[in-house]
Tab-separated table of C-alpha atoms in Angstrom:
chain	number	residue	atom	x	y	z
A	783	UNK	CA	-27.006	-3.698	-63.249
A	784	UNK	CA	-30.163	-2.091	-63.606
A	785	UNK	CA	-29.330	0.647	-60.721
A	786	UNK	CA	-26.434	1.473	-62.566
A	787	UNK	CA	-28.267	2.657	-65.987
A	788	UNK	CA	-31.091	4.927	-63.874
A	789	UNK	CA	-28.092	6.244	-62.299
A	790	UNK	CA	-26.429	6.732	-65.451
A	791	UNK	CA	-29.844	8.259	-67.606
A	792	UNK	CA	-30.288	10.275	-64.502
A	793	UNK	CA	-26.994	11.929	-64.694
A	794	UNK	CA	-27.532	12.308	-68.050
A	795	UNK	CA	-30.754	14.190	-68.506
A	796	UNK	CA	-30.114	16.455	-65.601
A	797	UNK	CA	-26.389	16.868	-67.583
A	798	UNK	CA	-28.115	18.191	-70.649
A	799	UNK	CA	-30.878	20.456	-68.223
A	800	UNK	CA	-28.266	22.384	-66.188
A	801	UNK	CA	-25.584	22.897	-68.593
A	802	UNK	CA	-26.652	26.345	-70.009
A	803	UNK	CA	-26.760	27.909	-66.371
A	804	UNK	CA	-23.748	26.019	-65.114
A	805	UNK	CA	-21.852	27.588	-67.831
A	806	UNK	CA	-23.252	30.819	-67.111
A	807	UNK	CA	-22.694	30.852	-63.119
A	808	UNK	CA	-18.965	29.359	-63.894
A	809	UNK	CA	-17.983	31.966	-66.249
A	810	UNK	CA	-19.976	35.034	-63.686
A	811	UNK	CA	-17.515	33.031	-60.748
A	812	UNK	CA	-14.824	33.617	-62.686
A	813	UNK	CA	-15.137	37.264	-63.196
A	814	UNK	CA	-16.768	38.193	-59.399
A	815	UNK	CA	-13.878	36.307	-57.959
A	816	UNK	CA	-12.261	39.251	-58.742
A	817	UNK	CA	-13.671	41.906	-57.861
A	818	UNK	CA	-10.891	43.544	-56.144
A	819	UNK	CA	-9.043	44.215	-59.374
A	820	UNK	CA	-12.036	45.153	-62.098
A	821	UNK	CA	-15.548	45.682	-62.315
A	822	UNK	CA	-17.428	42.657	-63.190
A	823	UNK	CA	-21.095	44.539	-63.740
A	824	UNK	CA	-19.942	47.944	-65.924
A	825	UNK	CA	-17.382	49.941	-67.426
A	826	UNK	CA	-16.950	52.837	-66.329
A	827	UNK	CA	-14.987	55.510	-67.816
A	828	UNK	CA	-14.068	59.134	-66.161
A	829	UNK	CA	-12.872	62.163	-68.739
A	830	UNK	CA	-11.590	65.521	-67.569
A	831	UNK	CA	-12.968	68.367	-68.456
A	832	UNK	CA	-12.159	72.530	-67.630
A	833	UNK	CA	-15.198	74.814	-67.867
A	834	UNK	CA	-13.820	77.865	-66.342
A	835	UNK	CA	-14.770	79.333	-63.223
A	836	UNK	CA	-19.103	79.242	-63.017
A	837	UNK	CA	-20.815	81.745	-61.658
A	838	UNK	CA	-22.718	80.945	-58.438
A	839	UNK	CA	-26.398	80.886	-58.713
A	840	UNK	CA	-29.150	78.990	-58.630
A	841	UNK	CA	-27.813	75.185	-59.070
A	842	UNK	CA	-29.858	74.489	-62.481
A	843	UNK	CA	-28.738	77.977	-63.836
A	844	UNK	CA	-25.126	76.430	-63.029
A	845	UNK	CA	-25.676	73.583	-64.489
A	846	UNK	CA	-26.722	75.202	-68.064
A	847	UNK	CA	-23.541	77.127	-68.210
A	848	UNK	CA	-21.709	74.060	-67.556
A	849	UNK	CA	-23.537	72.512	-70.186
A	850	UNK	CA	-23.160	75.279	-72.442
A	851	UNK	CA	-19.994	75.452	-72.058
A	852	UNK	CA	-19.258	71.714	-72.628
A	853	UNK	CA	-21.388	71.622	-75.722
A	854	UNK	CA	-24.346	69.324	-73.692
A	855	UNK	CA	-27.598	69.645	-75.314
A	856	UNK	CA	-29.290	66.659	-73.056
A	857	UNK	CA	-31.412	67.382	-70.968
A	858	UNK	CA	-30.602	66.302	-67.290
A	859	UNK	CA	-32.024	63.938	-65.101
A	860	UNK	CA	-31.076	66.078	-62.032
A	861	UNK	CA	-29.328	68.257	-60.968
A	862	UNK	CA	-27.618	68.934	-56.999
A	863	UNK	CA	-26.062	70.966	-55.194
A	864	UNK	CA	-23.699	68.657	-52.854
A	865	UNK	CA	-22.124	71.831	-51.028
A	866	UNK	CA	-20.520	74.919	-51.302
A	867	UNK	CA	-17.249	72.698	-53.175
A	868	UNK	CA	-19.381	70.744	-55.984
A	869	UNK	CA	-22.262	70.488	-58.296
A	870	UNK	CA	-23.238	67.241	-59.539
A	871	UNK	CA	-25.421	66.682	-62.914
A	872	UNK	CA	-27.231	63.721	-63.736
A	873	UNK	CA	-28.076	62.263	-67.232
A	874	UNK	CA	-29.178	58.394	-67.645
A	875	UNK	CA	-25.390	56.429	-67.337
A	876	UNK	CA	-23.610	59.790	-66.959
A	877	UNK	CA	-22.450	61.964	-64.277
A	878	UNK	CA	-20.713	64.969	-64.458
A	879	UNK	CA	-19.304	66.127	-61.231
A	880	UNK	CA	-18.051	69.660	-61.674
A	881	UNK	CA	-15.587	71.212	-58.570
A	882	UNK	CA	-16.235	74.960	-57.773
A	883	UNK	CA	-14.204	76.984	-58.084
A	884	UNK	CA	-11.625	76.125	-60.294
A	885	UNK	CA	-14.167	74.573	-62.960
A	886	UNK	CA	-12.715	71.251	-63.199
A	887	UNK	CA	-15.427	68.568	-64.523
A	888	UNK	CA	-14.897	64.526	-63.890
A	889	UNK	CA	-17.270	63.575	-66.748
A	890	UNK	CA	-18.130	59.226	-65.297
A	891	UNK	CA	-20.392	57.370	-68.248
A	892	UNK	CA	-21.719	53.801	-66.691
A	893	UNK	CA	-22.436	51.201	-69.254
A	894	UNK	CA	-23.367	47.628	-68.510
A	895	UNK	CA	-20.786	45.020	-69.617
A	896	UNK	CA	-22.837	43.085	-72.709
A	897	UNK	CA	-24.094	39.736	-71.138
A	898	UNK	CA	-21.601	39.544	-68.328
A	899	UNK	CA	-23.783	42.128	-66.107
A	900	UNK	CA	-26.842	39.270	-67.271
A	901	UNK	CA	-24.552	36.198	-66.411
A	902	UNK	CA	-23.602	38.005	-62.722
A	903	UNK	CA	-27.374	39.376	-62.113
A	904	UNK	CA	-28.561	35.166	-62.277
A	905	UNK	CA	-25.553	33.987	-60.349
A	906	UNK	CA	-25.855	36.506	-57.747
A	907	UNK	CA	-29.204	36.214	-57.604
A	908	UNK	CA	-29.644	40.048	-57.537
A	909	UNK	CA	-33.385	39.744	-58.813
A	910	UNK	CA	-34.104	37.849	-55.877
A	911	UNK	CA	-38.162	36.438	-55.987
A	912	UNK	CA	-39.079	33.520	-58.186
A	913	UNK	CA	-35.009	33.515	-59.089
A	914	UNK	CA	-34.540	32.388	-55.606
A	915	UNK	CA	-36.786	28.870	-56.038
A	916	UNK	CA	-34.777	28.202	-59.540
A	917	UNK	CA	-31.533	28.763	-58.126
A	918	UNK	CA	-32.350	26.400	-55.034
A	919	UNK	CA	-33.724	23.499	-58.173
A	920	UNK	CA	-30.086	24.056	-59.265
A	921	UNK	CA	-28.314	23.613	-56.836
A	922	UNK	CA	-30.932	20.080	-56.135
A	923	UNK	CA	-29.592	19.486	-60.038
A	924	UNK	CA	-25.511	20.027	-58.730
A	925	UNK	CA	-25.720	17.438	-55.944
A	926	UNK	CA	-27.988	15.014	-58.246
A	927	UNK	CA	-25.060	15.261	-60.738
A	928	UNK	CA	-21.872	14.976	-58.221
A	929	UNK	CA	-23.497	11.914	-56.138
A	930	UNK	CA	-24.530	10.171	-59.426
A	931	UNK	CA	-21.675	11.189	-61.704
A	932	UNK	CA	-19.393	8.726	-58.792
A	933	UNK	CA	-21.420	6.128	-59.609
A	934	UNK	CA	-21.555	5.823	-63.597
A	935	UNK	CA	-18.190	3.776	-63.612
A	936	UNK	CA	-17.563	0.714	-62.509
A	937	UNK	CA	-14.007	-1.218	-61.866
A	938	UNK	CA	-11.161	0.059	-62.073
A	939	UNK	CA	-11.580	3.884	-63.457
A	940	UNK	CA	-14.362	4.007	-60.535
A	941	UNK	CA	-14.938	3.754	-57.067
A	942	UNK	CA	-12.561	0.357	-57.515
A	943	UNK	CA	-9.583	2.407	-58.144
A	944	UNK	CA	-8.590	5.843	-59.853
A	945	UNK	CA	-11.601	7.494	-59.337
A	946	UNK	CA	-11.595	6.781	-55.487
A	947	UNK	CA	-8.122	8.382	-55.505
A	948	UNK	CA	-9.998	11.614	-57.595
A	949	UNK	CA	-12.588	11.701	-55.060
A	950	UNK	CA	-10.525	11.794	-51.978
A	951	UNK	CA	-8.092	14.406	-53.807
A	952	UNK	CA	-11.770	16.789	-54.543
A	953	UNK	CA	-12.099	16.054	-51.008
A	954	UNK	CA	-8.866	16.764	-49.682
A	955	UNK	CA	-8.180	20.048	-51.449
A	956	UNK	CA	-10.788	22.212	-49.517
A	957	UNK	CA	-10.098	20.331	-46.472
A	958	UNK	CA	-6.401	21.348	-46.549
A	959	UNK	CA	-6.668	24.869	-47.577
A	960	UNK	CA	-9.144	25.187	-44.901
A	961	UNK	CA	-6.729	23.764	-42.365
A	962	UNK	CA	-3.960	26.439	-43.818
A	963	UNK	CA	-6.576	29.774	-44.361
A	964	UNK	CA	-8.512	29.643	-41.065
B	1019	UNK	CA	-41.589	19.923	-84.244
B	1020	UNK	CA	-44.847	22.315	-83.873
B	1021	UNK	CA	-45.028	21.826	-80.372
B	1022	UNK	CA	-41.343	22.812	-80.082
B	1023	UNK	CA	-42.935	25.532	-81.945
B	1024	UNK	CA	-45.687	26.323	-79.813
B	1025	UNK	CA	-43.204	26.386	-76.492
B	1026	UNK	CA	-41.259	28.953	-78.133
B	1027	UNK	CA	-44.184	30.956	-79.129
B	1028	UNK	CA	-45.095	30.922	-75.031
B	1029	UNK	CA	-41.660	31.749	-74.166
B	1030	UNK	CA	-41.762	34.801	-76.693
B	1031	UNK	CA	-45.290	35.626	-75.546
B	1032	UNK	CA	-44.209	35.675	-71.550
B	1033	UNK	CA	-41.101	37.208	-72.041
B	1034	UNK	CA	-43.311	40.008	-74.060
B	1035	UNK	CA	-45.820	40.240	-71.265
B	1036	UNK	CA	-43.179	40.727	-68.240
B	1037	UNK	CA	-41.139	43.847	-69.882
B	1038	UNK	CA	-43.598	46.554	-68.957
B	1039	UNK	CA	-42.797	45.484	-65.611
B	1040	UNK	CA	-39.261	45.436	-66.251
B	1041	UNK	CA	-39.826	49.014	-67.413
B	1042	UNK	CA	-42.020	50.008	-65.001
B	1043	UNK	CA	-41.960	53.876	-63.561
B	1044	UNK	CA	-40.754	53.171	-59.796
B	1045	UNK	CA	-38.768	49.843	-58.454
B	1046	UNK	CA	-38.768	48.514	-55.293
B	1047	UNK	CA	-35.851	47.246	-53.564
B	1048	UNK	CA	-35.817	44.599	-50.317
B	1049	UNK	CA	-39.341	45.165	-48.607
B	1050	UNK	CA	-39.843	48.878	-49.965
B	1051	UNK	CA	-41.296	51.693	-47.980
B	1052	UNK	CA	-43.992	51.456	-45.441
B	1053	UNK	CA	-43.619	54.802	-43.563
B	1054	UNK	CA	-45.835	57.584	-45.045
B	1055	UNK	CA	-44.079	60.528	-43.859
B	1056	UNK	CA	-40.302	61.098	-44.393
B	1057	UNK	CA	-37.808	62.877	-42.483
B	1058	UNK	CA	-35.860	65.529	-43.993
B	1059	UNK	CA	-32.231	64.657	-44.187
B	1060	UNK	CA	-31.353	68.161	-42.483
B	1061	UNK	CA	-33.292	67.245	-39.177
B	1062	UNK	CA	-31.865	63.942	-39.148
B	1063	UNK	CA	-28.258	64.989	-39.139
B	1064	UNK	CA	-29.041	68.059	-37.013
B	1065	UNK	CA	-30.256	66.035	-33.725
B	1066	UNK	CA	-28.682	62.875	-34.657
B	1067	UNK	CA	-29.701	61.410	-30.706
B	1068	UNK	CA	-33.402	61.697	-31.128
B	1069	UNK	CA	-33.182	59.287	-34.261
B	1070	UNK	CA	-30.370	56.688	-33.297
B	1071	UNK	CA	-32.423	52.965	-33.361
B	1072	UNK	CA	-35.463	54.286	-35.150
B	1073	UNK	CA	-37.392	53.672	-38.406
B	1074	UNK	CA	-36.710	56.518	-40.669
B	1075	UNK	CA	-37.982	57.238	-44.131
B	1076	UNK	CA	-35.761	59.780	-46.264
B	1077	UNK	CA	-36.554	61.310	-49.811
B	1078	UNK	CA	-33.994	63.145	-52.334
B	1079	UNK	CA	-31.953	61.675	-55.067
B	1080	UNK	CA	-29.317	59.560	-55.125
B	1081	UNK	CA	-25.816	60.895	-55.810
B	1082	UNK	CA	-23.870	57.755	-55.283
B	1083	UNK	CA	-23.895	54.095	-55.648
B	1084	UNK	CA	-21.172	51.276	-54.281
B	1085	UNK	CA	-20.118	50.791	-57.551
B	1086	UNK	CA	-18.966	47.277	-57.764
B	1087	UNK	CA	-21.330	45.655	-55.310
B	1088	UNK	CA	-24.482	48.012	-55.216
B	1089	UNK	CA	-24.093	48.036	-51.585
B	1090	UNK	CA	-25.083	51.549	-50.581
B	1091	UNK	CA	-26.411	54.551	-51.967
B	1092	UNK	CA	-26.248	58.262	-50.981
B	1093	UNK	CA	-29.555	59.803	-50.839
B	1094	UNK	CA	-29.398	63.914	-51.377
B	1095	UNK	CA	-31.679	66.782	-50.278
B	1096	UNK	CA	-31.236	68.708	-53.183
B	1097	UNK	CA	-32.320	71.752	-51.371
B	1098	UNK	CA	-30.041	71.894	-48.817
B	1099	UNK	CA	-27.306	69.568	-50.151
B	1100	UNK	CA	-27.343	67.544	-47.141
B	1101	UNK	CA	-26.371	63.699	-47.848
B	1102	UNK	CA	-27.393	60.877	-45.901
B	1103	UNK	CA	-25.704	57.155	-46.792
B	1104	UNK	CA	-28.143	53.798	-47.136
B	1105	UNK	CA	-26.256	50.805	-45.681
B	1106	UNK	CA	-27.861	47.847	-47.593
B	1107	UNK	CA	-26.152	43.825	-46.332
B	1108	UNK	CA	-24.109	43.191	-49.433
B	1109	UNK	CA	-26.298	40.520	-51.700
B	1110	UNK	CA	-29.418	41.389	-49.890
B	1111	UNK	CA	-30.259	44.665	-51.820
B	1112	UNK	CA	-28.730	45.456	-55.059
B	1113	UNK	CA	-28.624	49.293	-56.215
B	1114	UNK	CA	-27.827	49.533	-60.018
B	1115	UNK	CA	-25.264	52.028	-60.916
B	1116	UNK	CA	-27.737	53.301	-63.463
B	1117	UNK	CA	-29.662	54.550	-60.677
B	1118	UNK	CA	-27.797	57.559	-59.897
B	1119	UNK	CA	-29.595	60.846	-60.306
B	1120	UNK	CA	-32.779	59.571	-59.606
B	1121	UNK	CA	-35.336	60.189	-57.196
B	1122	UNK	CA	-35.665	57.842	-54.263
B	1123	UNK	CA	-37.649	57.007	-50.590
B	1124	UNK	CA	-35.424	54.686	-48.403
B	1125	UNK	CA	-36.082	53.170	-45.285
B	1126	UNK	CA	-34.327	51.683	-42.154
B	1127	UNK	CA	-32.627	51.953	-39.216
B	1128	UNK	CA	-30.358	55.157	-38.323
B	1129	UNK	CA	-27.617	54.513	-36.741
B	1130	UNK	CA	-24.316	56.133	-35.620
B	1131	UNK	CA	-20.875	54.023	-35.717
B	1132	UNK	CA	-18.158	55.332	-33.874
B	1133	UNK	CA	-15.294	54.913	-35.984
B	1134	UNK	CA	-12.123	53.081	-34.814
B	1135	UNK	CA	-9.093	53.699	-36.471
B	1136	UNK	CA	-9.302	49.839	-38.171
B	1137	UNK	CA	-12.911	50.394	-38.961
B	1138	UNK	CA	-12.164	53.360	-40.830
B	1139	UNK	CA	-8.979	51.810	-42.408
B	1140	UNK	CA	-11.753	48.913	-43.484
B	1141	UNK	CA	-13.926	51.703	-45.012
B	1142	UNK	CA	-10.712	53.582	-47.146
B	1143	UNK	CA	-10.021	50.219	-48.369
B	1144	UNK	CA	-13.874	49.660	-49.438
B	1145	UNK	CA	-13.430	52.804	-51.181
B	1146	UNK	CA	-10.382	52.664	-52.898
B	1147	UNK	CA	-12.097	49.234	-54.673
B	1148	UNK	CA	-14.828	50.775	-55.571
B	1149	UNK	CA	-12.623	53.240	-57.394
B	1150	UNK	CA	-10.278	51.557	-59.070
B	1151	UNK	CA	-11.069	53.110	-62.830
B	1152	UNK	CA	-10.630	56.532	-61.523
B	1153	UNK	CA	-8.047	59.228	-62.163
B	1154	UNK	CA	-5.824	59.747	-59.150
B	1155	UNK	CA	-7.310	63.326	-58.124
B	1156	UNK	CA	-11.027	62.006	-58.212
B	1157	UNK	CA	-9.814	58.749	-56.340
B	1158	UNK	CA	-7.871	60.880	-53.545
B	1159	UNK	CA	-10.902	63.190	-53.236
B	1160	UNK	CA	-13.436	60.198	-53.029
B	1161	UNK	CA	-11.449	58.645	-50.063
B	1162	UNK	CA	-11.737	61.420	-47.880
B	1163	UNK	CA	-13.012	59.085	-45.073
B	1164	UNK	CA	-13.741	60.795	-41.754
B	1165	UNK	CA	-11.307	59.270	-39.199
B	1166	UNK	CA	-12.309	58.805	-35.759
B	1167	UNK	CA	-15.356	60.733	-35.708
B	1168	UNK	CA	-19.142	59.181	-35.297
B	1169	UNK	CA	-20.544	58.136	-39.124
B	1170	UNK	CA	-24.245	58.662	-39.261
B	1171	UNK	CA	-25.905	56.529	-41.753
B	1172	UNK	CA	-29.076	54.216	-42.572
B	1173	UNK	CA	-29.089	50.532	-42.331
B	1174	UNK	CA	-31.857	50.581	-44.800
B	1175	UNK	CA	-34.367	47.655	-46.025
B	1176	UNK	CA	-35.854	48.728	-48.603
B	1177	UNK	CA	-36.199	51.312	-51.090
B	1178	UNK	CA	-38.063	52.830	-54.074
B	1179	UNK	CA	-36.690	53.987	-57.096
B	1180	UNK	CA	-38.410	56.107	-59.536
């Protein structure tokens, strides 16, 4: 059947086109699913330091004994006051947030996960713009593939018989757990 | 095989010509800043009434981010240490965590929300996610969430980094 082969080079070619980003957004669903428990964008680590008690004056002139006292020669990004309780320093993926009095420093570094924070910027579509009108393609790509991939078999592994029982069960599943969740 | 050659060369060469945008000095976020002057932080949160519904502006820098969804920032005055939160809809805007410490203008709407006590137990849970790779004082500090009093904050639209 001639419909069947366009059907089946259709599902092909778009096949080979979106399986780069389709294995990109799956493994980004994977880790945003859950959020809850980890970070999926950066690692973030959080060391304690003790500085001693820091004279109070200007907040930059604070911020170089801290510094001097921690061993810092980096220059900061910025520096603020955030009350009467804490000083905050910036550098570029670190933040030291020093409690006054007492001295006590929470010393946060931010680093990007390596290719995950890449994989979850597409998926998300955090770039927004031209991002938006490839993502939309895509998705265009994901229906082309599900609607043809149910018609590449014929008989009895297709619509004639298991695969009609596969269908209704893809179906089904949502359906149901809808029915349950909401 | 050289025209496989010469579509890689364009890739290389366009990919070349868009990173000193991706490096450029200041980056805009949703649709930016349009107001010319801002108001300082301090006035805002000293006659909150005058402000509620309006278009503000605010400079400073930006001493925190929603860490795991970029979701908000809180925007500074480091002269008088007065903090003002940006309330971005989650997906819309993204803040990078790499953005704290840096100068910022934001724009939106102020607003006040009058906490109720499941509101603000939404919030502490917000908050305790966003800190889950803290140590246990920092985490019990950061969740200080003020309970049953009116939250004054910015449903912002758009911002600019620098």
């Amino acid at each position: 059947m001639r419909w069947r082969k366009l059907v089946i080079a259709v599902h092909r070619d778009v096949g080979y086109l979106v399986a780069g980003l389709t294995v990109a957004y799956a493994v980004s669903g994977v880790a945003v699913n859950h959020v809850a428990d980890w970070n999926p964008n950066y690692v973030i680590r959080t060391a304690e330091h003790q500085v001693g008690e820091v004279p109070e004056r200007t907040a930059s002139a604070m911020a170089t004994t801290v510094l001097d006292r921690l061993g810092i020669a980096d220059e900061p990004t910025s520096v603020v006051r955030m009350g009467p309780g804490e000083l905050r320093i910036f550098f570029e993926g670190r933040t030291l947030k020093v409690l006054l009095p007492g001295g006590t420093v929470f010393d946060e570094t931010v680093r990007r996960r390596p290719l995950l924070f890449e994989l979850n910027f597409l998926h998300l579509n955090h770039g927004k713009g031209i991002w938006t009108g490839v993502a939309d393609l895509y998705a265009v790509a994901l229906l082309t593939l599900a609607l043809t991939g149910i018609f590449i078999i014929p008989g009895r592994k297709g619509l004639g018989g298991r695969g009609r029982w596969l269908l209704l069960a893809g179906v089904l599943l949502p359906l149901v757990y809808l029915l349950i969740a909401t | 095989m050289t025209r496989n050659r010469n579509l890689l060369l364009a890739l290389v060469l366009a990919a070349a010509l868009a990173s000193p945008l991706l490096a450029a000095d200041a980056t805009v976020y949703g649709d930016g800043v349009t107001l010319e002057k801002a108001t300082p932080i301090g006035e805002l949160l000293a006659n909150p009434d005058d402000y509620v519904g309006k278009t503000v502006r605010v400079d400073g820098v930006i001493t925190a981010v929603c860490k795991k969804r970029g979701c908000w920032i809180q925007v500074s005055d480091p002269d008088t240490a007065k903090a003002v939160r940006i309330k971005v809809e989650d997906g819309v805007i993204v803040f990078p965590l790499e953005s704290m410490g840096h100068k910022v203008s934001a724009q939106g709407t102020f607003d006040a929300i009058h906490l109720t006590p499941e509101q603000a137990a939404k919030a502490a849970a917000h908050r305790a996610e966003e800190h889950t790779e803290e140590s246990g004082e920092e985490k019990a500090a950061c969740q200080a969430e003020p309970v049953g009093k009116t939250v004054y904050l910015i449903r912002g639209t758009g911002a600019l980094i620098r």
